[in-house]
Short mmCIF file of C-alpha atoms in Angstrom, two decimals:
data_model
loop_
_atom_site.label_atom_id
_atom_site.label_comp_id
_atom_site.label_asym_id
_atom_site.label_seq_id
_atom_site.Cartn_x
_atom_site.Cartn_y
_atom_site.Cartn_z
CA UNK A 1 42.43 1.14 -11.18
CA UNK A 2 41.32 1.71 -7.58
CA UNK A 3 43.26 0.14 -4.81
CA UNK A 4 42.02 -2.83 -2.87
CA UNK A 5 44.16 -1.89 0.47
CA UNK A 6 41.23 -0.19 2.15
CA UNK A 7 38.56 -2.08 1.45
CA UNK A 8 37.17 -4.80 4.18
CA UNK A 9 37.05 -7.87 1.91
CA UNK A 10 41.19 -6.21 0.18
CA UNK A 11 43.24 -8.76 1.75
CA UNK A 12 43.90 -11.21 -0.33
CA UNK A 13 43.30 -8.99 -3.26
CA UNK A 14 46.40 -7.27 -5.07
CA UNK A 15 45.93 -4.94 -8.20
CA UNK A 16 42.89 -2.79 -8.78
CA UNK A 17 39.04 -3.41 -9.51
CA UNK A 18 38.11 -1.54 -13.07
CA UNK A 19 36.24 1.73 -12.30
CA UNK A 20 33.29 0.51 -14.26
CA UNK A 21 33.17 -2.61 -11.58
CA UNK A 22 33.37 0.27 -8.95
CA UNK A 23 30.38 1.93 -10.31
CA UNK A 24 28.75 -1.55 -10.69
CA UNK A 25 29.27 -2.71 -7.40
CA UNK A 26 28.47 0.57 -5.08
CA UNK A 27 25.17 0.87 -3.68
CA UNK A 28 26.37 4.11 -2.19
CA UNK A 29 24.07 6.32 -3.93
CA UNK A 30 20.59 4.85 -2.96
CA UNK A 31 21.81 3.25 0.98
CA UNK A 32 22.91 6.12 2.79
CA UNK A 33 19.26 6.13 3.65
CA UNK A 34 19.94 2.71 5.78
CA UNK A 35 22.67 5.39 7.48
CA UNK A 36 21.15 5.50 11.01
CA UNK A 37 19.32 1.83 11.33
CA UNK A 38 23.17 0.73 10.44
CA UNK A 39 24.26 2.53 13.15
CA UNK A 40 21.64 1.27 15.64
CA UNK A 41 22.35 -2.47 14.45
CA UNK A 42 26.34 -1.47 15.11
CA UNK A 43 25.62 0.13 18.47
CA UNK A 44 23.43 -3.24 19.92
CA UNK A 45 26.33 -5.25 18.21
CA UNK A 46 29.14 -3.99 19.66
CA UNK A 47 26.98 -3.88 23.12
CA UNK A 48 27.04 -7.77 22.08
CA UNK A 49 30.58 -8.08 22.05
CA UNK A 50 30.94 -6.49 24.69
CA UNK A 51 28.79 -8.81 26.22
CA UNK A 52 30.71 -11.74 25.26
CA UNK A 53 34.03 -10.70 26.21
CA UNK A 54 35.70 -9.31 22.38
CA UNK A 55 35.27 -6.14 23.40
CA UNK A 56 36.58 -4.28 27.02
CA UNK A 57 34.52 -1.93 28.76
CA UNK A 58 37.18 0.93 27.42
CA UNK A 59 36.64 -0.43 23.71
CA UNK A 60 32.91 -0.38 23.55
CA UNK A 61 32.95 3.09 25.50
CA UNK A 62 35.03 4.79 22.61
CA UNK A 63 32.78 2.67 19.41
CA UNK A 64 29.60 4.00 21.07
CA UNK A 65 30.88 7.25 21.45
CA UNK A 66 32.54 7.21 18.09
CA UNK A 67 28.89 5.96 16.43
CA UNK A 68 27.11 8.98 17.88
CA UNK A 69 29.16 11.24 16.93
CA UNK A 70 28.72 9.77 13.30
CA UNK A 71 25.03 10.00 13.90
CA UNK A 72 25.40 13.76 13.91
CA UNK A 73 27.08 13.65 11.06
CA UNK A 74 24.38 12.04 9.41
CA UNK A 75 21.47 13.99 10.90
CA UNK A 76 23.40 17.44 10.07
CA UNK A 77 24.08 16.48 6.64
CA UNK A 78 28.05 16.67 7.73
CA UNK A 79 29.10 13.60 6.75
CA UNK A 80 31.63 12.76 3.91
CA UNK A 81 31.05 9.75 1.34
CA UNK A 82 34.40 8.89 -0.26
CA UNK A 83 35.04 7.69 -3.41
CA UNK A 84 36.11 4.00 -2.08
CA UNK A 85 32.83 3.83 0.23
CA UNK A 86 31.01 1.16 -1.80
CA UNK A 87 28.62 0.64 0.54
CA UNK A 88 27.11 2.30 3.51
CA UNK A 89 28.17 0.01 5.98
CA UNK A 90 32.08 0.66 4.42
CA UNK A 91 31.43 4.27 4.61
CA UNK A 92 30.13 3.86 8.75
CA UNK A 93 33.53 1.74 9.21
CA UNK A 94 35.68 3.83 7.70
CA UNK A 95 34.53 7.10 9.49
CA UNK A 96 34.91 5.15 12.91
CA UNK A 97 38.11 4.46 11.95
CA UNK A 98 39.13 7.74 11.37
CA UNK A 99 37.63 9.32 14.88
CA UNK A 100 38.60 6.43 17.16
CA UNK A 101 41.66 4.15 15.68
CA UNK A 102 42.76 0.74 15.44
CA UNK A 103 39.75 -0.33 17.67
CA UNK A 104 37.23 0.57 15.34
CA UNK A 105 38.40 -2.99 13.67
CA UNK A 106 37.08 -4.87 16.53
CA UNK A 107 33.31 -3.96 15.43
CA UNK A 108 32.92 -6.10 12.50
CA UNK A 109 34.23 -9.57 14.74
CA UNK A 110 32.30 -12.13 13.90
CA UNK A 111 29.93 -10.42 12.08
CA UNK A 112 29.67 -10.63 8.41
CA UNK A 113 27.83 -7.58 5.56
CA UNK A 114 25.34 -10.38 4.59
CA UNK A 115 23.37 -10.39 8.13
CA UNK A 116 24.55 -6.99 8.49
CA UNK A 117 22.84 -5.61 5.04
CA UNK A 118 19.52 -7.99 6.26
CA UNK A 119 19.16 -6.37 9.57
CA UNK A 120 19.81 -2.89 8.33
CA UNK A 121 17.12 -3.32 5.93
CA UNK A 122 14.68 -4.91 8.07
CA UNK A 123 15.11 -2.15 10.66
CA UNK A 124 14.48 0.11 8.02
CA UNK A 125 11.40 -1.41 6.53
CA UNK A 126 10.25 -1.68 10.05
CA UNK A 127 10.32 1.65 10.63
CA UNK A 128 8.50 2.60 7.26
CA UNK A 129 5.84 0.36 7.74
CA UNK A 130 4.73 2.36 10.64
CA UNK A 131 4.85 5.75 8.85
CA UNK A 132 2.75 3.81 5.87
CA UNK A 133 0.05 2.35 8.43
CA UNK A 134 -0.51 6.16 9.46
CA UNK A 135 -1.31 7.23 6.24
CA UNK A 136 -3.45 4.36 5.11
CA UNK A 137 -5.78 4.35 8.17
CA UNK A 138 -5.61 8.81 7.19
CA UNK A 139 -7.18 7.97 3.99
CA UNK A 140 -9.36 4.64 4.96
CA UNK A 141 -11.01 7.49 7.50
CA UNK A 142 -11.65 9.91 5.16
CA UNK A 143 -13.85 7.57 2.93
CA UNK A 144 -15.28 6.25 5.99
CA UNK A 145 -16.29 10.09 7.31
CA UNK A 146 -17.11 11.29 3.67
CA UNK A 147 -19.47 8.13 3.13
CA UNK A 148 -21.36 8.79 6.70
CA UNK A 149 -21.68 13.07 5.43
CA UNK A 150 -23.46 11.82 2.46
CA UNK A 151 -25.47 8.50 3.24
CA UNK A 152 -28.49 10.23 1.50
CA UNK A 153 -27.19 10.70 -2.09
CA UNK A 154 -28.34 8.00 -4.31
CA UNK A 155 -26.40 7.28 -7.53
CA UNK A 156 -26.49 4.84 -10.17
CA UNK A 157 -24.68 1.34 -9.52
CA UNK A 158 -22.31 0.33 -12.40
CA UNK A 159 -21.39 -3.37 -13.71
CA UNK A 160 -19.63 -3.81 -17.05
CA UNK A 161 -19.21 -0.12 -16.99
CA UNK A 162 -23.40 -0.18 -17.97
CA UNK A 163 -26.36 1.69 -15.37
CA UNK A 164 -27.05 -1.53 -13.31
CA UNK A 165 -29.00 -0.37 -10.05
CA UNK A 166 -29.23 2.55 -8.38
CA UNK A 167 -27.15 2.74 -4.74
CA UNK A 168 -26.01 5.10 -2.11
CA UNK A 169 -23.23 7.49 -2.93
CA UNK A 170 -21.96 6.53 0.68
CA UNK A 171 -22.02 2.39 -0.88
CA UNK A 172 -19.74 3.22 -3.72
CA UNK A 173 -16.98 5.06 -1.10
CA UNK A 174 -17.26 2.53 1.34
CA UNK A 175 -16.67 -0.59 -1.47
CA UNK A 176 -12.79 0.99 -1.63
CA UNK A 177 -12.57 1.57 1.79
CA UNK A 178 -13.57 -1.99 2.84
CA UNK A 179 -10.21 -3.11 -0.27
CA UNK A 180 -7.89 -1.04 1.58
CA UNK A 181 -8.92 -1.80 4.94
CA UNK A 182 -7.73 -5.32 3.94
CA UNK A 183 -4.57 -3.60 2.68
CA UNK A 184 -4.01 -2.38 6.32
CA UNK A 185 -4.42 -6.03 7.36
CA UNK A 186 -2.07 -7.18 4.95
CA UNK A 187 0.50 -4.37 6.13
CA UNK A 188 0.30 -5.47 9.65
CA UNK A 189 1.55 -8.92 8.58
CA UNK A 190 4.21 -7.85 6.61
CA UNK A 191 5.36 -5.87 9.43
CA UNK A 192 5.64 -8.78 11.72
CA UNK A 193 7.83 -10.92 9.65
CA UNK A 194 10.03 -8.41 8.63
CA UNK A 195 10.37 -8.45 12.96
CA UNK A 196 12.73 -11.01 13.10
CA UNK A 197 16.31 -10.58 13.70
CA UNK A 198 19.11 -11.80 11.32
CA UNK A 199 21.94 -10.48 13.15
CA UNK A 200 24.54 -12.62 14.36
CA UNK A 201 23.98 -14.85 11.75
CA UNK A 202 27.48 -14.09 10.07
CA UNK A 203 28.40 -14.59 6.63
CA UNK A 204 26.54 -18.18 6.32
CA UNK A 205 27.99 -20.90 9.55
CA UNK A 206 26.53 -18.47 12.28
CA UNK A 207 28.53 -16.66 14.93
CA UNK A 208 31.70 -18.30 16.30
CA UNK A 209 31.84 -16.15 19.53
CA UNK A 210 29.11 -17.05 21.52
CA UNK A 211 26.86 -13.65 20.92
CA UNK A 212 23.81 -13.11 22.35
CA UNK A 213 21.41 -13.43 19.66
CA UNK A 214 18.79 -13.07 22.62
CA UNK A 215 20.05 -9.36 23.98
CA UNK A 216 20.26 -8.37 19.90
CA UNK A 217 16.66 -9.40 19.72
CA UNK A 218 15.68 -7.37 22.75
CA UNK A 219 18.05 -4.61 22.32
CA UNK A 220 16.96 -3.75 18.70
CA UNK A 221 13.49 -4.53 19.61
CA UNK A 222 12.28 -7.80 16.96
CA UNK A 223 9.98 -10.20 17.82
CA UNK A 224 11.76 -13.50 16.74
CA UNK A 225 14.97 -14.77 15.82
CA UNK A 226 15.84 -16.40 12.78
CA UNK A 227 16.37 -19.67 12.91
CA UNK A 228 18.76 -20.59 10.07
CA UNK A 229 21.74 -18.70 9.07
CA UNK A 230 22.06 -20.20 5.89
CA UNK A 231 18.47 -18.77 5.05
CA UNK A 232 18.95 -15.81 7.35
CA UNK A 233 21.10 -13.65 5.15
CA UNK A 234 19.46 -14.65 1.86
CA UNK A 235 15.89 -15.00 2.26
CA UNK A 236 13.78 -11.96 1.14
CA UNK A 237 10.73 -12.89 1.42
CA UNK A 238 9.41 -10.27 3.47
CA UNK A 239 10.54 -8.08 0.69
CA UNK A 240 8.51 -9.10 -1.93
CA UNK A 241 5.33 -9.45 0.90
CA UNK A 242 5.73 -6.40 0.93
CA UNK A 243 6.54 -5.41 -2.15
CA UNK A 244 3.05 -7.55 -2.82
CA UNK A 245 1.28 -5.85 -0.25
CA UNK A 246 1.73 -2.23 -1.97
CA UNK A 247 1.08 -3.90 -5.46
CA UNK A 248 -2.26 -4.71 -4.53
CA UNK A 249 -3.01 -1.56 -2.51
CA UNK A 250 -1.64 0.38 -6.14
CA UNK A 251 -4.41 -2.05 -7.55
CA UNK A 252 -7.31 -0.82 -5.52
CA UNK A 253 -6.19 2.63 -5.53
CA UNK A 254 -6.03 2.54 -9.59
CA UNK A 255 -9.54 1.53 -9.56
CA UNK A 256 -10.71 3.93 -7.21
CA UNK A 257 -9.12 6.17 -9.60
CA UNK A 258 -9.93 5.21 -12.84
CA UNK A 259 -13.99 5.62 -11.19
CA UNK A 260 -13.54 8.86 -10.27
CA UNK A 261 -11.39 10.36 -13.67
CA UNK A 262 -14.74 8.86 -15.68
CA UNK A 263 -17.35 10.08 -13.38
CA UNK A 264 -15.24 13.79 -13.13
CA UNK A 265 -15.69 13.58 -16.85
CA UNK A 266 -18.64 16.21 -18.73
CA UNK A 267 -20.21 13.02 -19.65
CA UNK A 268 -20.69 12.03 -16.09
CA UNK A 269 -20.80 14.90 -14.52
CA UNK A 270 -20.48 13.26 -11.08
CA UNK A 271 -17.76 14.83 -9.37
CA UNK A 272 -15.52 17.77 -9.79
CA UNK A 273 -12.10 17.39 -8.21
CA UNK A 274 -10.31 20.44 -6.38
CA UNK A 275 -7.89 22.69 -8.26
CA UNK A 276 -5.38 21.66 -5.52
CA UNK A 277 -5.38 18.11 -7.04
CA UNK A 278 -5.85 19.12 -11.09
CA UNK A 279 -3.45 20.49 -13.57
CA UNK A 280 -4.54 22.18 -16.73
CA UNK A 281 -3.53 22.28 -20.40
CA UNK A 282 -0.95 24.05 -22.18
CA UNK A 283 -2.94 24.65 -25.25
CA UNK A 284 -6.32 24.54 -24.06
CA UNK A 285 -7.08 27.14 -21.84
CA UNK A 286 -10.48 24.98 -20.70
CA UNK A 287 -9.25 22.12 -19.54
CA UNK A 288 -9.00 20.52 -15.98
CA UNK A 289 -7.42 17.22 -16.20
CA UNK A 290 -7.56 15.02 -12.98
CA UNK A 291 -3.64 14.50 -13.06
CA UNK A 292 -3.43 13.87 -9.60
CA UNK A 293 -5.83 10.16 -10.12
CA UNK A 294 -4.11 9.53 -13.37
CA UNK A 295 -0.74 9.74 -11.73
CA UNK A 296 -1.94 7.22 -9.10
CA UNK A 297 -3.45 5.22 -11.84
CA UNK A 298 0.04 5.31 -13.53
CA UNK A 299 2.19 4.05 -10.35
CA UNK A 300 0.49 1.11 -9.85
CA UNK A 301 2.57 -0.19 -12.92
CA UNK A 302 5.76 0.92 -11.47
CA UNK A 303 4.87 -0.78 -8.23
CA UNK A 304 4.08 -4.04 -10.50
CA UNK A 305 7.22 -4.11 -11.66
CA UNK A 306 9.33 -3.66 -8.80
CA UNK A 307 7.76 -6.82 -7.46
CA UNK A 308 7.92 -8.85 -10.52
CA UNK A 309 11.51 -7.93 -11.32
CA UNK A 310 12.26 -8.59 -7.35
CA UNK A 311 10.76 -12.08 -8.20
CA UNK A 312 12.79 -12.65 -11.00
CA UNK A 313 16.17 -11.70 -9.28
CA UNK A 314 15.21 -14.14 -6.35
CA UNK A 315 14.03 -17.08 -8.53
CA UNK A 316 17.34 -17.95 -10.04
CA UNK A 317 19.67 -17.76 -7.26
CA UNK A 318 21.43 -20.28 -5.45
CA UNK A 319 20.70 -21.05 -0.99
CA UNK A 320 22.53 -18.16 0.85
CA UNK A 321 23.92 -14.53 -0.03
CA UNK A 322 24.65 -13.35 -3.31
CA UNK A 323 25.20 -10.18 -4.57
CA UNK A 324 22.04 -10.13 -6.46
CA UNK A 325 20.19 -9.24 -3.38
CA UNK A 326 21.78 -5.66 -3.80
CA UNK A 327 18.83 -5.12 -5.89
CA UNK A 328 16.55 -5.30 -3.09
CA UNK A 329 16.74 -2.16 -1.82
CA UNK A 330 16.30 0.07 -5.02
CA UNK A 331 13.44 -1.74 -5.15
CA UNK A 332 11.86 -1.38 -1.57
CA UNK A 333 13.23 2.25 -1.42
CA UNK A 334 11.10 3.46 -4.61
CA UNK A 335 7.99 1.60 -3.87
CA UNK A 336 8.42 3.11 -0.13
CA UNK A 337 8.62 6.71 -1.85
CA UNK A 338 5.95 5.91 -4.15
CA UNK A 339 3.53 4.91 -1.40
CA UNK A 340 4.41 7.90 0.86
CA UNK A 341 3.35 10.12 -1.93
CA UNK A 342 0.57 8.52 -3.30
CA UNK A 343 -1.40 8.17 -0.40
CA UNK A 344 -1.74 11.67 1.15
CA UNK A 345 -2.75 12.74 -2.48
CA UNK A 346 -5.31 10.52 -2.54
CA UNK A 347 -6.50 11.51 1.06
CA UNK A 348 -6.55 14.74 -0.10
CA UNK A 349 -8.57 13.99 -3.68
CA UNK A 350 -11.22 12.06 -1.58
CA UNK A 351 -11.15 15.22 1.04
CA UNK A 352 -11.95 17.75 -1.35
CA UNK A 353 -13.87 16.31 -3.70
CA UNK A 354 -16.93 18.17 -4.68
CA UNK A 355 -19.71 15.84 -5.54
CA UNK A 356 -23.15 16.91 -8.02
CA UNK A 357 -25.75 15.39 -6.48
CA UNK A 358 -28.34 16.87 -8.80
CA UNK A 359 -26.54 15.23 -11.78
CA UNK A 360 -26.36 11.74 -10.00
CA UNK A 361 -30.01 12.06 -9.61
CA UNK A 362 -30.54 12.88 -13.59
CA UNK A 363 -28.12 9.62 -14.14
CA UNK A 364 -31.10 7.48 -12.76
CA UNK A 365 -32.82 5.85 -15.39
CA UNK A 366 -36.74 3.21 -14.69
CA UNK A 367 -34.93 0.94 -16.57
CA UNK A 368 -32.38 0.55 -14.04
CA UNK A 369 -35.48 -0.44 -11.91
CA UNK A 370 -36.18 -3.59 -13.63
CA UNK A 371 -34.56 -5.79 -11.50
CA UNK A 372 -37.39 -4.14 -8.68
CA UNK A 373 -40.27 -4.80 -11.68
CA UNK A 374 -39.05 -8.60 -11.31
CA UNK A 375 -39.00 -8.15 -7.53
CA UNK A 376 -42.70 -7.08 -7.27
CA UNK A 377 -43.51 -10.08 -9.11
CA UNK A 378 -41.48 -12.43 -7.00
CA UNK A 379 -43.71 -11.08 -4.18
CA UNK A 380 -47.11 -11.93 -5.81
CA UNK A 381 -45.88 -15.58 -6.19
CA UNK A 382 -43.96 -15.79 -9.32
CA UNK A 383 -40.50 -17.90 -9.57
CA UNK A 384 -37.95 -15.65 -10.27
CA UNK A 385 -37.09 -16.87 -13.76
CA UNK A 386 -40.35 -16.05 -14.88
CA UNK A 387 -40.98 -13.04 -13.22
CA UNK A 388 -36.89 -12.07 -14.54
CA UNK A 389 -38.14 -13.04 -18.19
CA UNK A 390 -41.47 -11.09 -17.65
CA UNK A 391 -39.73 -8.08 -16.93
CA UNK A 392 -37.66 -8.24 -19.51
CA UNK A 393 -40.28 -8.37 -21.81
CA UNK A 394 -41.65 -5.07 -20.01
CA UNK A 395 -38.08 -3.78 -20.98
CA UNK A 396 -38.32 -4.57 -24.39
CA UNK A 397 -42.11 -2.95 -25.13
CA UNK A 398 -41.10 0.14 -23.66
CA UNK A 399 -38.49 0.01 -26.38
CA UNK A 400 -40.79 -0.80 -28.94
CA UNK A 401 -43.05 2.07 -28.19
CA UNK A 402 -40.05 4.40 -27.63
CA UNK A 403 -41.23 5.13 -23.87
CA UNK A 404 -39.58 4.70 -20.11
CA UNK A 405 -40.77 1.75 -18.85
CA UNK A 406 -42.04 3.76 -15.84
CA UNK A 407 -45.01 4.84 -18.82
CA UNK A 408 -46.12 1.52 -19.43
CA UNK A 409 -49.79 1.18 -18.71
CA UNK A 410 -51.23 -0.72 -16.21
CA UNK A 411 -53.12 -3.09 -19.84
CA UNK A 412 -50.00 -2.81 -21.11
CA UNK A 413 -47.98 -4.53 -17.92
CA UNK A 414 -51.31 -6.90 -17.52
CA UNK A 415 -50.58 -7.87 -20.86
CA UNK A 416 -47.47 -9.37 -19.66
CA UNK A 417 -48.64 -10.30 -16.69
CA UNK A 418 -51.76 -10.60 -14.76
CA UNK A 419 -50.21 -10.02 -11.64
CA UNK A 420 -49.29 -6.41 -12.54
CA UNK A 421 -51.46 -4.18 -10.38
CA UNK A 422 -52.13 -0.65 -10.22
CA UNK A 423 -49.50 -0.60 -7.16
CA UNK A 424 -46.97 -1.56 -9.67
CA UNK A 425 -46.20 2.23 -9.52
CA UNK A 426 -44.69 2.08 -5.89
CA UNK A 427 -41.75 0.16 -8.13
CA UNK A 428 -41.01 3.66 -9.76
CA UNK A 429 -38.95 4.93 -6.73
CA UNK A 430 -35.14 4.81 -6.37
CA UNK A 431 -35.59 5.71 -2.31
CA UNK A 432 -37.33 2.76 -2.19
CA UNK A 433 -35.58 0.89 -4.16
CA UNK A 434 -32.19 1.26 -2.27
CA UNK A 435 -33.92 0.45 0.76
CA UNK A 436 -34.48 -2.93 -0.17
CA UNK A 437 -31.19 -3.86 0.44
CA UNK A 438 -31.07 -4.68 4.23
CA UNK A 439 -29.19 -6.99 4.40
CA UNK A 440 -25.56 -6.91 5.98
CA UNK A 441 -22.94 -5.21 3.34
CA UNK A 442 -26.41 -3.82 1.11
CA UNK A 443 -26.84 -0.12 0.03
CA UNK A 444 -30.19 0.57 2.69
CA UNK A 445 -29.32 3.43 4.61
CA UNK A 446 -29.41 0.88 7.84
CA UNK A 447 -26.72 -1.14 6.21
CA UNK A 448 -24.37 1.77 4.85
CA UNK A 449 -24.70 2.55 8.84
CA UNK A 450 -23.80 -0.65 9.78
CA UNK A 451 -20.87 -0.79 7.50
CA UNK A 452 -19.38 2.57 8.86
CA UNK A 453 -19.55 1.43 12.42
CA UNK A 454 -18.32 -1.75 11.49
CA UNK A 455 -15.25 0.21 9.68
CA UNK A 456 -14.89 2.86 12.33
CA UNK A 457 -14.29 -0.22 15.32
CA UNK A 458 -12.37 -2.07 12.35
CA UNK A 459 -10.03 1.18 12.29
CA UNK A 460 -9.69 1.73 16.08
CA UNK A 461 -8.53 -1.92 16.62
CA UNK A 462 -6.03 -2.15 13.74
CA UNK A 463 -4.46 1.74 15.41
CA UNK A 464 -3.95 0.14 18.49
CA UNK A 465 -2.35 -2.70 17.34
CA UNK A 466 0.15 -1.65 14.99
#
């Protein structure tokens, strides 16, 4: 059994704790990340105390000093984790106990593990939110710049996984980049409520001491307060926002990824991906498999269910801290790794990606003109249910006789329709038919433009804000 002497909650303990319930109860392994945002939520503390007359000038002087120095440690890869460090915030302590003494007990005054833990991980998410923002607005760009290289590739348009109307190359990359630019947006919200400060909340009353909840704010740079102990240390909320945030960027990433694995395929032909991004078989000597999307594909689901098994943990608890909110962190940490992997891969997919537009072009199909045929007749006077129904009967003779539809005759159209003209073949062309589309968020080259200045200003605005 291990002994309870040491251990900041020991006192009124006596005997051991099983070494199963030590196993059960450290988060050691995964929070020595939270190692230096613990020490800056220490340092402004103590700078607190300070402040409010616990600690003298002399006191603060050596726990500053004594906090760098276990800083180093930290940065150097120096410091030693001890079997009785159950958490990282135990492990801190107990270091700055052994370089400075007796005074090193003064830090903790007033303040309790459960606002402690909060702040840590705030400071921490705060931090990675930044690094995440950098490399979604990486990849949002690259679509964006890719999409204005290519503006003149047409393609077909897909619904129901079925040729539906032919569009701009540059349309289809610039329908994910508009998702994720609302990921970004999402992000940037998540970011500021994670910017409030918990500290000096305590344990679940508040603070007894009269500490500046004000200079804490400033000094660890948040943008509110909380304003509820009670709820301080227990909501997590801005955990599963963003824990919901990267759920739904994993969704629109999937999809961008399950598109391009079936148009990489020989049956598509559309795309090749690099080497850099594509693993091969260990049988089949001719095989290129687009591991790198699949992988992507295959995180989203590990994303999902960090944020549904977050949701679960918090749904069943009782108002203020409990020691299910340990979980929190396993959880963040992963989906923060997952993220920070995931997205310079896909930058790098969408950077490299050779595209075929000769095979594109073969993918375009008359049929997929229909939807013009009904068009024409729309502009000669027709209600668009009949002309729709008109040209689906256009459709279905070209079946009959085993033809395009673009090798109808003239008789045989009139025979549909007397509005069909001879012009009827200006309907035939995919360059025109894109070009319909003028209006704001259509696939006319004038649009696509539009849509990657819009994006580009969108871009600018969210860097300088974050």
């Amino acid at each position: 059994m291990a002994s309870e002497g040491d251990k900041l909650w020991g006192g009124r303990f006596v005997g051991g704790t099983d070494p199963i319930m030590e196993t059960l109860n450290s988060s050691m392994a995964y929070d020595q990340r939270l190692s230096e945002v613990d020490i800056q939520g220490s340092m402004a503390y103590a700078k607190a105390l300070e402040k409010s007359g616990i600690l003298t000038k002399g006191d603060l002087e050596k726990i500053l000093s004594g906090l760098e120095k276990i800083s180093e440690e930290w940065s150097r890869g120096a410091f030693v984790v001890n079997k009785s460090d159950e958490d990282i915030h135990t492990a801190n302590e107990r270091r700055l106990k052994e370089l400075i003494g007796d005074v090193a007990g003064k830090l903790h005054t007033g303040r309790s593990r459960n606002d402690q833990v909060v702040t840590d991980l705030r400071l921490y998410m705060r931090n990675s939110c930044s690094v995440l923002f950098a490399h979604l607005l990486q990849f949002i760009k690259t679509l964006v710049e890719r999409a204005a290289a290519e503006t003149d590739v047409i393609f077909p348009g897909y619904t129901h996984l079925q040729r539906a109307q032919p569009i701009r190359w540059s349309h289809f990359l610039l329908s994910h980049a508009v998702a994720f630019t609302r990921d970004s947006e999402r992000l940037g919200e998540v970011k500021r409520r994670i910017s409030v400060l918990p500290l000096g909340s305590g344990a679940v009353a508040g603070n007894p001491l009269g500490i500046d909840r004000e200079f804490l704010r400033k000094e660890l740079d948040f943008a509110a307060i909380s304003l509820n102990s009670m709820d301080a240390t227990s909501e997590r909320d801005f955990v599963v926002e963003f824990l919901f945030f990267a759920s739904l960027l994993m969704v629109h990433l999937s999809k961008m990824a399950e598109d391009l694995i079936i148009y990489s395929t020989k049956e598509f032909g559309f795309v090749t991906l690099s080497d850099a991004y594509s693993t091969g078989s260990s049988l089949m000597p001719q095989k290129k498999n687009p591991d790198s999307l699949e992988l992507i594909r295959s995180k989203a689901g590990r994303v999902f269910g960090r944020c549904s098994g977050m949701m679960m943990i918090l749904k069943g608890l009782p108002s203020t801290y409990n020691k299910d909110l340990q979980e929190d962190k396993e959880a963040v940490f992963d989906v923060i790794d997952t993220l920070t992997s995931v997205l310079p891969v896909a930058t790098g997919v969408i950077s490299t990606l050779q595209i075929h537009k000769e095979n594109m072009e073969k993918a375009l199909s008359p049929d997929m003109l229909a939807t013009d045929l009904a068009l024409y007749l729309v502009r000669k006077g027709m209600p668009f249910r009949q002309a729709h129904a008109a040209s689906g009967k256009a459709v279905h003779l070209a079946e009959t006789k085993g033809i395009a539809i673009n090798q109808l005759t003239v008789e045989d159209m009139k025979s549909i329709s007397p509005l069909f003209g001879t012009d009827v073949s200006q309907v035939w062309d995919y360059a025109n038919s894109v070009e319909q589309y003028t209006t704001p968020g259509g696939t006319s080259k004038s649009s696509v433009m539009m849509q990657i200045e819009q994006l580009r200003e969108l871009l600018r605005r969210q860097k300088d804000l974050f």
